[in-house]
Coordinates of C-alpha atoms in Angstrom, one line a residue:
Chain P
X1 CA 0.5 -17.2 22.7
X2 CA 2.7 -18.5 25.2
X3 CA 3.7 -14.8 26.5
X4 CA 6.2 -14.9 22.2
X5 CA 3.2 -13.9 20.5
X6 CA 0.0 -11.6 20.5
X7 CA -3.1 -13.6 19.2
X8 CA -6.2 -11.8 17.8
X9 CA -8.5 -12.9 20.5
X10 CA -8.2 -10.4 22.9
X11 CA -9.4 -7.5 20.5
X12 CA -12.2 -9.3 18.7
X13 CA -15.5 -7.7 19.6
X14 CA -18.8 -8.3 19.7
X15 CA -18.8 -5.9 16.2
X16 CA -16.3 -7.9 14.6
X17 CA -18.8 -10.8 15.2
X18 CA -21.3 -8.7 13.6
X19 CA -19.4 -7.8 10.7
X20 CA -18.0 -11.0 10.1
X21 CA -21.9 -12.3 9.8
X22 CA -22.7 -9.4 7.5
X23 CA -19.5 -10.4 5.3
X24 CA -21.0 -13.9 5.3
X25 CA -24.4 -12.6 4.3
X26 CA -22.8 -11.2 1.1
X27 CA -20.8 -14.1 0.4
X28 CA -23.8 -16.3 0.7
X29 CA -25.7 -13.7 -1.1
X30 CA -23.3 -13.9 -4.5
X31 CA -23.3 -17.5 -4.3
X32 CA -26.9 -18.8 -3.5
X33 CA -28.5 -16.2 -4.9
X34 CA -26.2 -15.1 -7.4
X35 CA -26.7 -11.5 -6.7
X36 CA -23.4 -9.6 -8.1
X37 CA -21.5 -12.5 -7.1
X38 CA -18.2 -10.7 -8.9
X39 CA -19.0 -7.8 -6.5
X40 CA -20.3 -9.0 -3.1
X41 CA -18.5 -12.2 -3.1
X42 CA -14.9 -10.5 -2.6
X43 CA -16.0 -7.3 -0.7
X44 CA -18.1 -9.9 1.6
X45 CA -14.5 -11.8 2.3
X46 CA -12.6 -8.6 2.8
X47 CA -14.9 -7.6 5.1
X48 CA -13.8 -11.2 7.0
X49 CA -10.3 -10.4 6.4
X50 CA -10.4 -7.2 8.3
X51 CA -12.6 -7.8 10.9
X52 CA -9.8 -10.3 12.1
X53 CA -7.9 -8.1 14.7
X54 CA -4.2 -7.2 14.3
X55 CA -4.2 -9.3 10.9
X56 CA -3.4 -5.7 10.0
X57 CA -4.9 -5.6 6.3
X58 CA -6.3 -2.0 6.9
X59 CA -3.9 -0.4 9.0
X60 CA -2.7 3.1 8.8
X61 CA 0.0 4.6 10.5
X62 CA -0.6 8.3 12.3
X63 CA 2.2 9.7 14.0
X64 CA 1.7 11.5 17.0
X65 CA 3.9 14.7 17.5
X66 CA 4.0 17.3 20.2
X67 CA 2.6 20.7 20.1
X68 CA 4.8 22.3 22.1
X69 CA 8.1 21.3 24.3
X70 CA 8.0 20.4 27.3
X71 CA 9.0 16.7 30.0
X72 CA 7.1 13.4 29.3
X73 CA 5.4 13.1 32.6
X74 CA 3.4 10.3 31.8
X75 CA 1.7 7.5 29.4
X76 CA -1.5 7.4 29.4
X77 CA -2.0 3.9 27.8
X78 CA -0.5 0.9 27.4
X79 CA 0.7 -0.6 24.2
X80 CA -1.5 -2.4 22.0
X81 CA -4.3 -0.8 24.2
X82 CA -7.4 -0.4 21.7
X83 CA -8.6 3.5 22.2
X84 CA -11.2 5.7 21.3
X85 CA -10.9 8.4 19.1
X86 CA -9.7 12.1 21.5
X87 CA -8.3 9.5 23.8
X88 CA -5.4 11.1 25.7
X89 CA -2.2 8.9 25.1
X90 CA 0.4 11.2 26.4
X91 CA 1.1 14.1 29.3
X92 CA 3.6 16.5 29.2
X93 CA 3.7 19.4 31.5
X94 CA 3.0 21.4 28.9
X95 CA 0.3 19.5 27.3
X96 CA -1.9 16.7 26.5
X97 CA -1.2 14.5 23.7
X98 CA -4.6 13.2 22.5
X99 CA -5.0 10.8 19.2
X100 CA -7.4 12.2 16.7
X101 CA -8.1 9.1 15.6
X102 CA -9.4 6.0 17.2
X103 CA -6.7 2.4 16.9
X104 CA -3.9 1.2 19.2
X105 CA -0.5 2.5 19.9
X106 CA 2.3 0.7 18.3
X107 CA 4.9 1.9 19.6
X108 CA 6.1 4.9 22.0
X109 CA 8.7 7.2 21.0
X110 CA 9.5 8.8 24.2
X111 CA 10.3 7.5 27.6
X112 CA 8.7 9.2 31.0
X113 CA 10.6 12.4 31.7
X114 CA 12.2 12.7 28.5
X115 CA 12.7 16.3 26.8
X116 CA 10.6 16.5 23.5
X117 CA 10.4 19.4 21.3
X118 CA 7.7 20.8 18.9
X119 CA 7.1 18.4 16.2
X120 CA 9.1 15.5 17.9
X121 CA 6.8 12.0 17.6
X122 CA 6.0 10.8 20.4
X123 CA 4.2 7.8 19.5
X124 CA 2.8 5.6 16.1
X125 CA -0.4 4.7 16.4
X126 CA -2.1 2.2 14.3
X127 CA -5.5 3.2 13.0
X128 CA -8.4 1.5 10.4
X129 CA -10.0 5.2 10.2
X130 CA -10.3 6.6 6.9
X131 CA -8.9 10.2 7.2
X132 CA -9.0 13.3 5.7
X133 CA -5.1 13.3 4.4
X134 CA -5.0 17.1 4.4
X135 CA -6.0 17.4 8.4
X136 CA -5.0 14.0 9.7
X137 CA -2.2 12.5 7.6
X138 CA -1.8 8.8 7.5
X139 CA 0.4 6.4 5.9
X140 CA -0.7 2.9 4.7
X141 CA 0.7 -0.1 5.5
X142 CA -1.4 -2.8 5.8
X143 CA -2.0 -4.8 2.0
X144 CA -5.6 -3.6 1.7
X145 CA -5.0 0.0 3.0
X146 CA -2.6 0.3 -0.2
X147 CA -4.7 -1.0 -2.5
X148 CA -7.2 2.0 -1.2
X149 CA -4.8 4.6 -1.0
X150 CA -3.4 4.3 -4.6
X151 CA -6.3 3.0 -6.0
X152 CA -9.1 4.4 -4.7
X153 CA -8.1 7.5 -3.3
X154 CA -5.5 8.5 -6.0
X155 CA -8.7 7.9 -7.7
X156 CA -7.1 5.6 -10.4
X157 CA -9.0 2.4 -10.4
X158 CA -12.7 4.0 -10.6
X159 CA -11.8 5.5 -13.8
X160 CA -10.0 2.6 -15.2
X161 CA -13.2 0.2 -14.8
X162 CA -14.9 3.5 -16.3
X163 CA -12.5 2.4 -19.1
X164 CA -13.8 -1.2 -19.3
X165 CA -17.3 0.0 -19.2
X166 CA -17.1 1.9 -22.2
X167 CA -15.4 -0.9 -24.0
X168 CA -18.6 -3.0 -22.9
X169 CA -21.0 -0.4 -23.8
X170 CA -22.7 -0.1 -27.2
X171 CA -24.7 3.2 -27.3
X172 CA -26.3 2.1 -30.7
X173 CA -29.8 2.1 -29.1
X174 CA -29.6 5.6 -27.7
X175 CA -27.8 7.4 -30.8
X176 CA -30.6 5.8 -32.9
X177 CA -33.4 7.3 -30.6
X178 CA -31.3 10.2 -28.6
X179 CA -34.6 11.4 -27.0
X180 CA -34.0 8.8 -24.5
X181 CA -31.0 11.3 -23.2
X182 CA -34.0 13.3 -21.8
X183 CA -35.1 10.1 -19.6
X184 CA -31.0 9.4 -18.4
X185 CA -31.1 12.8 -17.5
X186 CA -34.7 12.6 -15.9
X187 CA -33.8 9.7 -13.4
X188 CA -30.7 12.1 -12.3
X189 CA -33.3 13.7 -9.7
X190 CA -32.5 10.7 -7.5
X191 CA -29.6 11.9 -7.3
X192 CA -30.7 15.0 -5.9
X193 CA -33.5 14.4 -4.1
X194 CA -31.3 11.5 -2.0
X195 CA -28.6 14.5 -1.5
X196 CA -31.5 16.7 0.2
X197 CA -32.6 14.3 2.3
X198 CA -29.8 13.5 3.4
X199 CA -28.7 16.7 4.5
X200 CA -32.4 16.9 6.8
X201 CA -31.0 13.6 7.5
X202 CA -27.7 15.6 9.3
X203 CA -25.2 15.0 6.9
X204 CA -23.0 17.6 5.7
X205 CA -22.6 18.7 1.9
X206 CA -19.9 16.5 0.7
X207 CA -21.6 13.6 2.5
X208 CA -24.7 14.0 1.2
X209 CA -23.3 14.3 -2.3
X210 CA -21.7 11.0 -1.5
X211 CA -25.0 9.8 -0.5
X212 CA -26.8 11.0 -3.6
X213 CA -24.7 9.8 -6.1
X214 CA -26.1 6.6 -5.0
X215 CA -28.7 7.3 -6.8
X216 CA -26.8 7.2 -10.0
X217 CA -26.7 3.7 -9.9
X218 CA -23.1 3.4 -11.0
X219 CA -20.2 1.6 -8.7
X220 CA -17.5 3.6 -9.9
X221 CA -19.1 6.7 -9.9
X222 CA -20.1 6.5 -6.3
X223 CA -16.5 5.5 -4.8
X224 CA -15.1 8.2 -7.0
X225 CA -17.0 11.0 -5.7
X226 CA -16.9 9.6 -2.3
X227 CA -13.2 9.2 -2.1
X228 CA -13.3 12.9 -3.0
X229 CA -15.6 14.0 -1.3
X230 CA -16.5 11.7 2.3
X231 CA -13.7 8.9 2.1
X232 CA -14.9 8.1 5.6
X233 CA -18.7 6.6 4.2
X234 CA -17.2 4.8 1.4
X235 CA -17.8 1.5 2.7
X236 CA -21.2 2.3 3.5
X237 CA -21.9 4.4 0.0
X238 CA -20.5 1.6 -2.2
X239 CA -21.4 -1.5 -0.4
X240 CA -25.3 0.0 -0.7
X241 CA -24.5 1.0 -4.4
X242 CA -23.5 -2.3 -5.3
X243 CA -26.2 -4.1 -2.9
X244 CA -29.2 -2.3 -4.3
X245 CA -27.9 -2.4 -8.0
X246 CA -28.1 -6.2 -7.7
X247 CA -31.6 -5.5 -5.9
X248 CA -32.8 -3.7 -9.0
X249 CA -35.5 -6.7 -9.8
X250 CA -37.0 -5.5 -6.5
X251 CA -37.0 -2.0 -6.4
X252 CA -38.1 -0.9 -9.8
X253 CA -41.2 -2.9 -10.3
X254 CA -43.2 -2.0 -7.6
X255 CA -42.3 2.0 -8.9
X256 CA -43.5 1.2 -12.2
X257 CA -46.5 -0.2 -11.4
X258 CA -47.3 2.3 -8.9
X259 CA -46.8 5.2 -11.3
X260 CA -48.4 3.6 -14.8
X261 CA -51.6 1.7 -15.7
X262 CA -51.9 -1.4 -17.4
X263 CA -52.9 0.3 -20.7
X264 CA -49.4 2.6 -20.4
X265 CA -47.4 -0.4 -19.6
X266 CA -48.8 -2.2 -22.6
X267 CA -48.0 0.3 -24.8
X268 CA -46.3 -1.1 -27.4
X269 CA -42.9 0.2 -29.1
X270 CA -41.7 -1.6 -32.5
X271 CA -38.6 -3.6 -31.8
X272 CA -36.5 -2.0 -35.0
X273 CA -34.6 1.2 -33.9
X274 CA -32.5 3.2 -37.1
X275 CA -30.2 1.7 -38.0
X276 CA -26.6 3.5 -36.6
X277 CA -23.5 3.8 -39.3
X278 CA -20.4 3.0 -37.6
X279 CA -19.1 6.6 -38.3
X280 CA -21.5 8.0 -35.7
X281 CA -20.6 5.4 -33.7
X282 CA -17.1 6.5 -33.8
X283 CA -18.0 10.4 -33.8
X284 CA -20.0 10.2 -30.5
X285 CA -17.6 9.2 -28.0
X286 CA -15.3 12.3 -29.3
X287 CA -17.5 15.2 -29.3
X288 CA -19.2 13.7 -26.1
X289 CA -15.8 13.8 -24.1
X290 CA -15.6 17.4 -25.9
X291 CA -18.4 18.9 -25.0
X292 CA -18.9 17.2 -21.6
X293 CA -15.4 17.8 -20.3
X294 CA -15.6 21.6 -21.6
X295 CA -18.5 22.5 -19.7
X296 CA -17.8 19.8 -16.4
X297 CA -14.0 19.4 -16.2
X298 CA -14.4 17.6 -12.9
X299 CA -15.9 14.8 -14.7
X300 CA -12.9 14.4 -17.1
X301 CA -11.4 11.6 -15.3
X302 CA -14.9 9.3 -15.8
X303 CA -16.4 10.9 -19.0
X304 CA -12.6 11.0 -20.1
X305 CA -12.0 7.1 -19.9
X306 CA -15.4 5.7 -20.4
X307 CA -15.4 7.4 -23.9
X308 CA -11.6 6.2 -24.9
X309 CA -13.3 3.0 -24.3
X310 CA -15.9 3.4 -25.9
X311 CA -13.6 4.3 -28.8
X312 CA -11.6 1.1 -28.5
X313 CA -14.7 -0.6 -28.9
X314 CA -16.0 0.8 -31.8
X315 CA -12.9 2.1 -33.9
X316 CA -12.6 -1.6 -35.0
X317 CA -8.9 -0.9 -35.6
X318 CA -7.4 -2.1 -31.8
X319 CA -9.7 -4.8 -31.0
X320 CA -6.3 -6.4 -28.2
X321 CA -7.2 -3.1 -26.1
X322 CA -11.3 -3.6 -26.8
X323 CA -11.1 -7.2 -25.9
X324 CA -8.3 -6.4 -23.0
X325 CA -10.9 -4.2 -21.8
X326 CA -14.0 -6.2 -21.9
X327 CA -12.4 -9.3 -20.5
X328 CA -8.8 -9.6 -18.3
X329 CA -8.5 -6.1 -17.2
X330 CA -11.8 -5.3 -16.0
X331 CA -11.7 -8.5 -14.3
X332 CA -8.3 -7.0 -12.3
X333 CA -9.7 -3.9 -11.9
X334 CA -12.6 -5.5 -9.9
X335 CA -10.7 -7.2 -7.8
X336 CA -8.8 -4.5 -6.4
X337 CA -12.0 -2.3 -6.1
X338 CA -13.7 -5.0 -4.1
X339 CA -11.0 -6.0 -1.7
X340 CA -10.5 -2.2 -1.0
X341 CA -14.0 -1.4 -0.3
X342 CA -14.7 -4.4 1.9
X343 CA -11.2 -3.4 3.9
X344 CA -13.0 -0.2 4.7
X345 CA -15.7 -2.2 6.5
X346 CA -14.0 -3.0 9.9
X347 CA -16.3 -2.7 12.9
X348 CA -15.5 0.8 13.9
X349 CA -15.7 2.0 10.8
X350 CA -19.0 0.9 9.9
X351 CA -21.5 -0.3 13.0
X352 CA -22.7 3.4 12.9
X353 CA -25.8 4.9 12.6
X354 CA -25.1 7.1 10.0
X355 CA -24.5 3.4 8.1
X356 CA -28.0 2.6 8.4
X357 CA -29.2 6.0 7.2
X358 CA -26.7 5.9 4.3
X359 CA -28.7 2.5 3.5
X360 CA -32.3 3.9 3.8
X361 CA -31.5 7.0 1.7
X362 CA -29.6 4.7 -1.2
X363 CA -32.9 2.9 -1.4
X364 CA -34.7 6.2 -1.6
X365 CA -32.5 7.5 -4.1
X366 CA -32.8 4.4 -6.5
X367 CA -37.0 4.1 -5.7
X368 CA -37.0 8.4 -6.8
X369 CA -34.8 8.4 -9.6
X370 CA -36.8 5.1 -11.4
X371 CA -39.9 7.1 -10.6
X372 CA -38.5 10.4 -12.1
X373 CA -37.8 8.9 -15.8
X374 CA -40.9 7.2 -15.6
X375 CA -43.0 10.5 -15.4
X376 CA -40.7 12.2 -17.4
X377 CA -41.8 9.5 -20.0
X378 CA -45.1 9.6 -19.1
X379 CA -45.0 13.5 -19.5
X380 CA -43.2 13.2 -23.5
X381 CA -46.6 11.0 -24.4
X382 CA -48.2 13.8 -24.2
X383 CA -46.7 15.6 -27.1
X384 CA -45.1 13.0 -29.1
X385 CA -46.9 11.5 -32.0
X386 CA -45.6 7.9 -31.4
X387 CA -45.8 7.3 -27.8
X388 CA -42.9 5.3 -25.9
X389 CA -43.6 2.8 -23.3
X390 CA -43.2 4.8 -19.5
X391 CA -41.3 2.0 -18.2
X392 CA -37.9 2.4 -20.1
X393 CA -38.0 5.8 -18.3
X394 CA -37.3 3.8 -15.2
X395 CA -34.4 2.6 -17.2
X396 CA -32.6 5.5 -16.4
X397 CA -31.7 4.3 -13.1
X398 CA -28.3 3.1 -14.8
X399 CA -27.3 -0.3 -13.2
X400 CA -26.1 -1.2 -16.5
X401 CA -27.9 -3.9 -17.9
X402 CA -29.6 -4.9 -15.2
X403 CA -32.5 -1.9 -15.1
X404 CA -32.8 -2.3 -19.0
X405 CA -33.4 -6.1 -18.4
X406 CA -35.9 -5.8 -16.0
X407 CA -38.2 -3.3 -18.2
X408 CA -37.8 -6.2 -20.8
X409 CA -39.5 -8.6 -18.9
X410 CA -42.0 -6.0 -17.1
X411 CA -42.8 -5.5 -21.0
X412 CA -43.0 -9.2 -21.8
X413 CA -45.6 -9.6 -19.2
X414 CA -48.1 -6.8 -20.1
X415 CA -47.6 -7.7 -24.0
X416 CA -45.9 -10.4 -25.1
X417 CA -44.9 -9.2 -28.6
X418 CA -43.3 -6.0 -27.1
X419 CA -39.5 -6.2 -26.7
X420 CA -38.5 -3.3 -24.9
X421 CA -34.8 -4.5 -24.1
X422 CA -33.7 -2.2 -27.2
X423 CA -35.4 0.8 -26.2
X424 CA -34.4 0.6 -22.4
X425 CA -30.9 0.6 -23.1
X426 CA -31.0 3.9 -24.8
X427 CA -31.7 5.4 -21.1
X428 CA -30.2 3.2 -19.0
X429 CA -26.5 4.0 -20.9
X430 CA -27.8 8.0 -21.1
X431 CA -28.3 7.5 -17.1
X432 CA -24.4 6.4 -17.0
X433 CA -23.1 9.2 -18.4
X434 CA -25.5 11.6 -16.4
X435 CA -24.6 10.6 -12.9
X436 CA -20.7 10.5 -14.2
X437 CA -21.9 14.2 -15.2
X438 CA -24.0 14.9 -12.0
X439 CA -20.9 13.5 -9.9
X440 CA -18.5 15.8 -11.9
X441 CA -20.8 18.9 -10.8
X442 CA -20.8 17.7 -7.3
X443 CA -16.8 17.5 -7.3
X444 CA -16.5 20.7 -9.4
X445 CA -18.5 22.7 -6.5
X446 CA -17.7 20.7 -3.0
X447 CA -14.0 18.9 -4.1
Chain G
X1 CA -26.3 23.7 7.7
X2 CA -26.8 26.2 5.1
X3 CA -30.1 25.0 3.1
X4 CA -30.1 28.1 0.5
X5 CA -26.5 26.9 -0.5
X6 CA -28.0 22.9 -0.8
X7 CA -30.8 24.0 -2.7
X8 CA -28.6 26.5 -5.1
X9 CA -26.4 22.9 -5.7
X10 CA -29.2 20.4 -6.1
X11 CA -31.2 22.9 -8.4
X12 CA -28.1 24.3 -10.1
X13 CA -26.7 20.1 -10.5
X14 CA -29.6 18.6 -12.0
X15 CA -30.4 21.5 -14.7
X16 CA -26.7 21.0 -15.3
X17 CA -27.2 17.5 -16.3
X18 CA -30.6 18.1 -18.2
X19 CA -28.5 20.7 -20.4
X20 CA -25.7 18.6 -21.1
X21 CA -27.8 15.7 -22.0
X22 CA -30.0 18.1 -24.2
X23 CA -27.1 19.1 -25.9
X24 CA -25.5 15.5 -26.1
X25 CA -28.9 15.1 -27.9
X26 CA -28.3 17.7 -30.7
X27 CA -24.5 16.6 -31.0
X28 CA -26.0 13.0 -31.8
X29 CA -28.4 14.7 -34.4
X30 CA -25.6 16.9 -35.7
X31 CA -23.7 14.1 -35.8
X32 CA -26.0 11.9 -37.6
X33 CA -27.3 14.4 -40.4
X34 CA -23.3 14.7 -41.1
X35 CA -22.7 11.2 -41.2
X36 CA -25.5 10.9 -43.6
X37 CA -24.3 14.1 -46.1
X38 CA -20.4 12.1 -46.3
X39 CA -22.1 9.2 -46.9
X40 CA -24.1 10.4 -49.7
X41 CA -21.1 12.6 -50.9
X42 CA -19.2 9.2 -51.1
X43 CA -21.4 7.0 -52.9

């Protein structure tokens, strides 16, 4: 502007177009439709935010050193200059200084036919890529890069909204009808069948475990094992988590209808469950974290905070941290978990093909793992005396509530005096806590 | 891409999760028939 100051215009791409749209999308999505709107409706305007050029939200810093010494013989680019990544920004006569990551330098360090030694920087380049920190160390400075680097990637706020799940979760159903476990479990092959796929699909291990783990149907689980595991997909693992979690309504009916008859789907399940002394209430989250974390200690950090608060909830003696929980802090949480996933959605990072396969295979994952506890139900009729209704198996896609809801109202319309709300949560919360496990194993092996 | 070493994961992962929620499912028994015993011991 007026030769003082560099405007965004010049960088803006035809991408940042696109991604600005898709950000729209969302935000029209949470407010028209009111699809996750405490979800999409920040990620969709962080998405805005970053795909501004040099507002400088996401940035990282990379510094680029020399190999070996040698006499700067020339610069390669210009700064500011937007590169790919392997671009050569520097020649010495000993060597080629290329960045490993793609961005724009910010400033050179060196001058032509300047001495530089081993190690020396020679230029700071500004870069939006997510990186692996042990091969490609970067340094955030931009206000959303922060919030991801210390919150997602020091993996602290996935288990803290872990935290305020528990405190929201009442496993009353499930404790007082635990075969429903069997149907969390069940739905868990989404998980795995997704993470096949997906590696016929050309992505390595720990990608397609980030991929799978979609099929969990939990948020936090999926950034937490992909910020181990892939950080580079984990716009395009959590924005498809989230999207298809609000698309639940869609997805699971046409599975359960396509995998029951209307006689199985009218089967009817009294509405009055045991009734669950607060005692066991209070026993459960213990032992669970016990015998969980003893045999998966990779899943400490999730099974580890959503059962403390579960425990707030239901030890009825320190109600400030239940209601804390429930209320302000998960609120907080959120927000910093959306802004820092939407910052991870800049044009470079995510107009990819690998994107649109991550998106298929989510969808695959949620369609198999609904499908899975629904034949897994189907399968218990056969030998229990008083049969359940095969649709809360497809409960076990977690998405909690959402999943449960919709079996309620699948119910409602086959039978109208069957409430199956009750009996749906026992394996939608069961589904929780087995992709929190299945993500645990998944760390434990690849991490 | 090793296949063997996807299949030992995704076979090994899920029969992981099936055990643990197995045995989540006798804790909340175990749990239950020992809430019920104090219970009774109490009254």
């Amino acid at each position: 502007m007026f030769g003082l100051l560099d405007s965004g215009f010049q960088f803006f791409t035809w991408g940042n177009a696109l991604m600005i749209i898709i950000g729209c999308i969302l935000i029209t999505l949470a407010i028209a439709k009111n699809m996750e709107p405490l979800l999409l409706l920040p990620i969709g305007f962080s998405i805005i935010l970053v795909n501004l050029p040099l507002g400088g939200l996401m940035d990282y810093e990379y510094k680029l050193r020399a190999q070996n010494p040698g006499i700067v013989k020339e610069i390669v680019l210009e700064k500011r200059t937007a590169f790919e990544t392997g671009s050569t920004i520097i020649k010495t006569d000993a060597e080629e200084l290329a960045s490993p990551v793609y961005g724009r330098v910010k400033e050179f360090k060196v001058k032509e036919n300047q001495t530089v030694e081993a190690g020396d920087v020679v230029a700071v380049i500004i870069t939006t890529a997510q990186t692996d920190q042990s091969k490609i160390p970067t340094e955030p400075v931009g206000l959303l890069s922060r919030f991801f680097a210390f919150g997602i990637m020091w993996q602290i706020l996935p288990p803290l909204i872990f935290l305020c799940l528990g405190a929201l979760t009442d496993f009353g159903p499930m404790l007082a009808n635990p075969k429903t476990l069997l149907l969390g479990a069940a739905a868990q092959f989404g998980v795995y069948f997704a993470f096949f796929l997906a590696i016929f699909f050309g992505f390595s291990l720990p990608e397609a475990s980030s991929i799978g783990i979609i099929g969990g149907a939990e948020g936090p689980t999926t950034i937490y094992v992909t910020a181990r595991l892939a950080p580079h997909i984990i716009g395009a693992t959590a924005v498809a988590c989230y999207s298809y979690m609000a698309l639940v309504p869609l997805i699971l009916p046409p599975v359960v209808r396509l995998l029951t008859t209307k006689k199985e789907r009218g089967i009817y399940m009294k509405p009055q469950l045991r009734k669950v002394s607060k005692l066991e209430k209070i026993i459960f989250p213990i032992l669970t974290a016990i015998v969980v974390i003893l045999f998966v200690p990779d899943s400490a950090p999730l099974i580890g905070s959503f059962m403390i608060g579960n425990l707030f909830r239901e030890s009825g003696v320190v109600e400030r941290l239940s209601k804390t929980s429930q209320t302000a802090f998960i609120d907080i949480m959120t927000i910093f978990l959306t802004l820092a996933i939407g910052g991870t959605m800049s044009a470079e990072n995510f107009l990819r093909l690998d994107t649109l396969k991550i998106l298929v295979l989510g969808v695959v994952a949620f369609a198999s793992a609904a499908a899975a506890g629904v034949l897994l139900a189907k399968t218990m009729n056969l030998f229990l005396k008083n049969k359940i209704n095969p649709m809360i198996g497809a409960a076990g896609v977690s998405a909690v509530p959402m999943s449960a809801r919709v079996i309620q109202v699948l119910g409602q319309k086959e039978n109208k005096s069957n409430f199956l709300l009750m009996h749906a949560m026992g394996p939608n919360v069961a589904g929780a806590i087995g992709a929190a496990i299945a993500g645990g194993v998944f760390i434990g092996i690849l991490g | 891409m090793d296949i063997g070493l996807a299949l030992k994961i995704a076979l090994g992962g899920f029969s992981m999760v099936f055990f643990l929620l197995i045995l989540l499912w006798f804790t909340v028994w175990a749990t239950k028939v020992v809430t019920e015993k104090i219970t009774k011991t109490k009254s």
